[in-house]
Coordinates of N, CA and C in Angstrom, one line a residue:
M1 N 10.9 -44.1 -23.4 CA 9.9 -43.1 -23.1 C 9.5 -42.5 -24.4
N2 N 8.2 -42.5 -24.6 CA 7.6 -41.9 -25.8 C 7.1 -40.5 -25.5
M3 N 7.5 -39.5 -26.3 CA 7.1 -38.1 -26.1 C 6.5 -37.6 -27.5
N4 N 5.4 -37.0 -27.4 CA 4.9 -36.4 -28.6 C 5.3 -35.0 -28.7
A5 N 5.0 -34.3 -29.8 CA 5.5 -33.0 -30.1 C 5.0 -31.9 -29.1
T6 N 3.9 -32.2 -28.5 CA 3.3 -31.2 -27.6 C 3.8 -31.2 -26.2
Q7 N 4.5 -32.3 -25.8 CA 5.1 -32.4 -24.5 C 6.4 -31.6 -24.5
K8 N 6.6 -30.9 -23.4 CA 7.8 -30.2 -23.2 C 8.7 -30.8 -22.2
I9 N 10.0 -30.8 -22.4 CA 10.9 -31.3 -21.5 C 11.3 -30.1 -20.5
P10 N 11.1 -30.4 -19.2 CA 11.5 -29.3 -18.2 C 12.9 -28.8 -18.4
V11 N 13.1 -27.5 -18.5 CA 14.4 -27.0 -18.7 C 14.7 -26.0 -17.5
A12 N 15.9 -26.1 -17.0 CA 16.3 -25.2 -15.9 C 16.2 -23.8 -16.4
K13 N 15.9 -22.9 -15.5 CA 15.8 -21.5 -15.8 C 17.2 -21.0 -16.2
S14 N 17.2 -20.2 -17.2 CA 18.5 -19.6 -17.6 C 18.8 -18.4 -16.7
V15 N 20.1 -18.0 -16.8 CA 20.5 -16.9 -16.0 C 19.7 -15.7 -16.4
S16 N 19.4 -15.5 -17.7 CA 18.7 -14.3 -18.1 C 17.3 -14.3 -17.6
D17 N 16.6 -15.5 -17.5 CA 15.3 -15.6 -16.9 C 15.3 -15.2 -15.4
T18 N 16.4 -15.7 -14.7 CA 16.5 -15.3 -13.3 C 16.7 -13.8 -13.1
C19 N 17.5 -13.2 -14.0 CA 17.8 -11.8 -13.9 C 16.5 -11.0 -14.2
L20 N 15.7 -11.5 -15.2 CA 14.4 -10.9 -15.5 C 13.5 -10.9 -14.3
E21 N 13.4 -12.0 -13.6 CA 12.6 -12.2 -12.4 C 13.0 -11.2 -11.3
Q22 N 14.3 -11.2 -11.1 CA 14.9 -10.3 -10.1 C 14.6 -8.8 -10.4
C23 N 14.7 -8.5 -11.6 CA 14.5 -7.1 -12.0 C 13.0 -6.8 -11.9
R24 N 12.1 -7.7 -12.2 CA 10.7 -7.5 -12.0 C 10.3 -7.3 -10.5
Q25 N 11.0 -8.1 -9.7 CA 10.7 -8.0 -8.3 C 11.2 -6.7 -7.7
Q26 N 12.3 -6.2 -8.2 CA 12.8 -4.9 -7.8 C 11.8 -3.8 -8.3
I27 N 11.3 -3.9 -9.5 CA 10.3 -2.9 -10.0 C 9.0 -3.0 -9.1
D28 N 8.6 -4.2 -8.8 CA 7.4 -4.3 -7.9 C 7.7 -3.6 -6.5
Q29 N 8.8 -3.8 -6.0 CA 9.2 -3.1 -4.7 C 9.2 -1.6 -4.9
I30 N 9.8 -1.1 -5.9 CA 9.9 0.3 -6.2 C 8.5 0.9 -6.4
D31 N 7.7 0.2 -7.1 CA 6.3 0.6 -7.4 C 5.5 0.8 -6.1
T32 N 5.7 -0.2 -5.2 CA 5.1 -0.2 -3.9 C 5.5 1.1 -3.1
E33 N 6.8 1.3 -3.1 CA 7.4 2.5 -2.4 C 6.8 3.8 -3.0
L34 N 6.7 3.9 -4.4 CA 6.2 5.0 -5.0 C 4.7 5.3 -4.6
I35 N 4.0 4.2 -4.5 CA 2.6 4.4 -4.1 C 2.5 4.9 -2.6
K36 N 3.3 4.3 -1.8 CA 3.4 4.8 -0.4 C 3.8 6.2 -0.3
I37 N 4.7 6.7 -1.1 CA 5.2 8.0 -1.1 C 4.1 9.0 -1.6
I38 N 3.4 8.5 -2.6 CA 2.3 9.4 -3.1 C 1.2 9.5 -2.0
A39 N 0.9 8.4 -1.3 CA -0.1 8.4 -0.2 C 0.4 9.4 0.8
Q40 N 1.6 9.4 1.2 CA 2.2 10.4 2.2 C 2.0 11.8 1.7
R41 N 2.3 12.0 0.4 CA 2.1 13.3 -0.2 C 0.7 13.8 -0.1
M42 N -0.2 12.9 -0.4 CA -1.6 13.3 -0.4 C -2.1 13.6 1.0
E43 N -1.6 13.0 2.0 CA -1.9 13.3 3.4 C -1.5 14.8 3.7
I44 N -0.3 15.1 3.2 CA 0.1 16.5 3.4 C -0.7 17.5 2.6
V45 N -1.1 17.1 1.4 CA -2.0 17.9 0.6 C -3.3 18.1 1.4
K46 N -3.9 17.1 2.1 CA -5.1 17.3 2.9 C -4.9 18.4 3.9
K47 N -3.7 18.4 4.6 CA -3.4 19.4 5.6 C -3.4 20.8 5.0
I48 N -2.7 20.9 3.8 CA -2.7 22.1 3.1 C -4.1 22.6 2.7
G49 N -4.9 21.7 2.3 CA -6.3 22.0 1.9 C -7.0 22.6 3.1
E50 N -6.9 22.0 4.2 CA -7.5 22.5 5.5 C -7.1 23.9 5.8
H51 N -5.8 24.1 5.7 CA -5.2 25.4 6.0 C -5.8 26.5 5.1
K52 N -5.8 26.1 3.8 CA -6.3 27.0 2.8 C -7.8 27.4 3.0
R53 N -8.6 26.4 3.4 CA -10.0 26.6 3.6 C -10.2 27.5 4.8
K54 N -9.5 27.2 5.9 CA -9.6 28.0 7.1 C -9.2 29.5 6.9
N55 N -8.2 29.7 6.0 CA -7.6 31.0 5.8 C -8.1 31.6 4.5
K56 N -9.1 31.0 3.9 CA -9.7 31.5 2.6 C -8.6 31.8 1.6
I57 N -7.7 30.8 1.4 CA -6.6 30.9 0.4 C -7.1 30.1 -0.8
Q58 N -6.8 30.7 -2.0 CA -7.2 30.1 -3.2 C -6.5 28.7 -3.3
T59 N -7.2 27.7 -3.8 CA -6.6 26.3 -3.9 C -5.5 26.3 -4.9
V60 N -5.6 26.8 -6.1 CA -4.6 26.8 -7.0 C -3.8 28.1 -7.0
Q61 N -2.5 28.0 -6.8 CA -1.6 29.2 -6.8 C -0.6 29.0 -7.9
P62 N -0.9 29.7 -9.0 CA -0.1 29.6 -10.2 C 1.4 29.7 -10.0
N63 N 1.8 30.7 -9.2 CA 3.3 30.9 -9.0 C 3.9 29.7 -8.3
R64 N 3.2 29.1 -7.3 CA 3.7 27.9 -6.6 C 3.8 26.7 -7.6
W65 N 2.7 26.6 -8.4 CA 2.7 25.5 -9.4 C 3.9 25.6 -10.4
Q66 N 4.1 26.8 -10.9 CA 5.2 27.0 -11.8 C 6.6 26.7 -11.2
A67 N 6.7 27.1 -9.9 CA 8.0 26.8 -9.2 C 8.2 25.3 -9.0
I68 N 7.1 24.6 -8.8 CA 7.2 23.1 -8.7 C 7.6 22.5 -10.0
L69 N 6.9 22.9 -11.1 CA 7.3 22.4 -12.4 C 8.7 22.7 -12.7
D70 N 9.2 23.9 -12.5 CA 10.6 24.2 -12.8 C 11.6 23.4 -12.0
S71 N 11.3 23.3 -10.7 CA 12.3 22.5 -9.9 C 12.3 21.0 -10.2
R72 N 11.1 20.5 -10.5 CA 11.0 19.0 -10.8 C 11.6 18.8 -12.1
Q73 N 11.5 19.7 -13.1 CA 12.1 19.5 -14.4 C 13.6 19.6 -14.2
K74 N 14.1 20.4 -13.4 CA 15.6 20.5 -13.2 C 16.1 19.2 -12.6
I75 N 15.4 18.7 -11.6 CA 15.8 17.4 -11.0 C 15.8 16.3 -12.0
A76 N 14.8 16.3 -12.9 CA 14.7 15.3 -13.9 C 15.9 15.3 -14.8
E77 N 16.2 16.6 -15.2 CA 17.4 16.7 -16.1 C 18.7 16.3 -15.4
E78 N 18.8 16.6 -14.2 CA 20.0 16.2 -13.4 C 20.2 14.7 -13.4
L79 N 19.0 14.0 -13.3 CA 19.0 12.5 -13.2 C 18.9 11.9 -14.6
E80 N 19.0 12.7 -15.6 CA 18.9 12.2 -17.0 C 17.6 11.5 -17.3
L81 N 16.5 12.0 -16.8 CA 15.2 11.5 -17.1 C 14.5 12.4 -18.1
P82 N 13.6 11.9 -18.9 CA 12.9 12.8 -19.8 C 12.1 13.8 -19.0
S83 N 12.3 15.1 -19.2 CA 11.5 16.0 -18.4 C 10.1 16.0 -18.7
D84 N 9.7 15.6 -20.0 CA 8.3 15.5 -20.3 C 7.6 14.4 -19.5
L85 N 8.3 13.3 -19.2 CA 7.7 12.3 -18.4 C 7.5 12.8 -17.0
V86 N 8.4 13.5 -16.4 CA 8.3 14.0 -15.0 C 7.2 15.1 -15.0
L87 N 7.1 15.9 -16.0 CA 6.1 16.9 -16.0 C 4.7 16.3 -16.1
D88 N 4.6 15.2 -16.9 CA 3.3 14.5 -17.1 C 2.9 13.9 -15.7
I89 N 3.8 13.3 -15.0 CA 3.5 12.7 -13.8 C 3.1 13.7 -12.8
F90 N 3.8 14.8 -12.7 CA 3.4 15.9 -11.8 C 2.1 16.6 -12.1
E91 N 1.8 16.6 -13.4 CA 0.5 17.1 -13.8 C -0.7 16.3 -13.2
V92 N -0.5 15.0 -13.3 CA -1.5 14.1 -12.7 C -1.6 14.2 -11.2
I93 N -0.4 14.3 -10.6 CA -0.4 14.4 -9.1 C -1.0 15.8 -8.7
H94 N -0.7 16.8 -9.5 CA -1.3 18.1 -9.2 C -2.8 18.2 -9.3
Q95 N -3.3 17.5 -10.3 CA -4.8 17.5 -10.5 C -5.4 16.7 -9.3
M96 N -4.8 15.7 -8.9 CA -5.3 14.9 -7.7 C -5.2 15.8 -6.5
A97 N -4.2 16.5 -6.3 CA -4.0 17.4 -5.2 C -5.1 18.5 -5.2
I98 N -5.4 19.1 -6.3 CA -6.5 20.1 -6.4 C -7.8 19.4 -6.0
Q99 N -8.1 18.2 -6.5 CA -9.4 17.6 -6.1 C -9.4 17.3 -4.6
T100 N -8.3 16.9 -4.1 CA -8.2 16.6 -2.6 C -8.4 17.9 -1.8
Q101 N -7.7 18.9 -2.2 CA -7.8 20.2 -1.5 C -9.2 20.8 -1.6
S102 N -9.9 20.5 -2.7 CA -11.2 21.1 -2.9 C -12.4 20.4 -2.1
K103 N -12.1 19.3 -1.5 CA -13.1 18.5 -0.8 C -13.4 19.2 0.5

């Protein structure tokens, strides 16, 4: 059998390649769950927005927002996650919540 330099011989997947694939599948599943949870949260945000509009309550409530940041930062620290990461994520979620409640 003649093989030139550009042809590759099929090689069985290594254990590390299989582990990498499994880890990526797990991340994909977790990402899907995260998205579903965010969608659930946004449905609740819509209900809160309706309540605030009906009762003429200000959309942004600084005391509530600070309480959220404090509690989420504490949870992040307990789970040994960078609190800056968690705060950044919740800042994006909060901005989306404000937009949703303002509709």
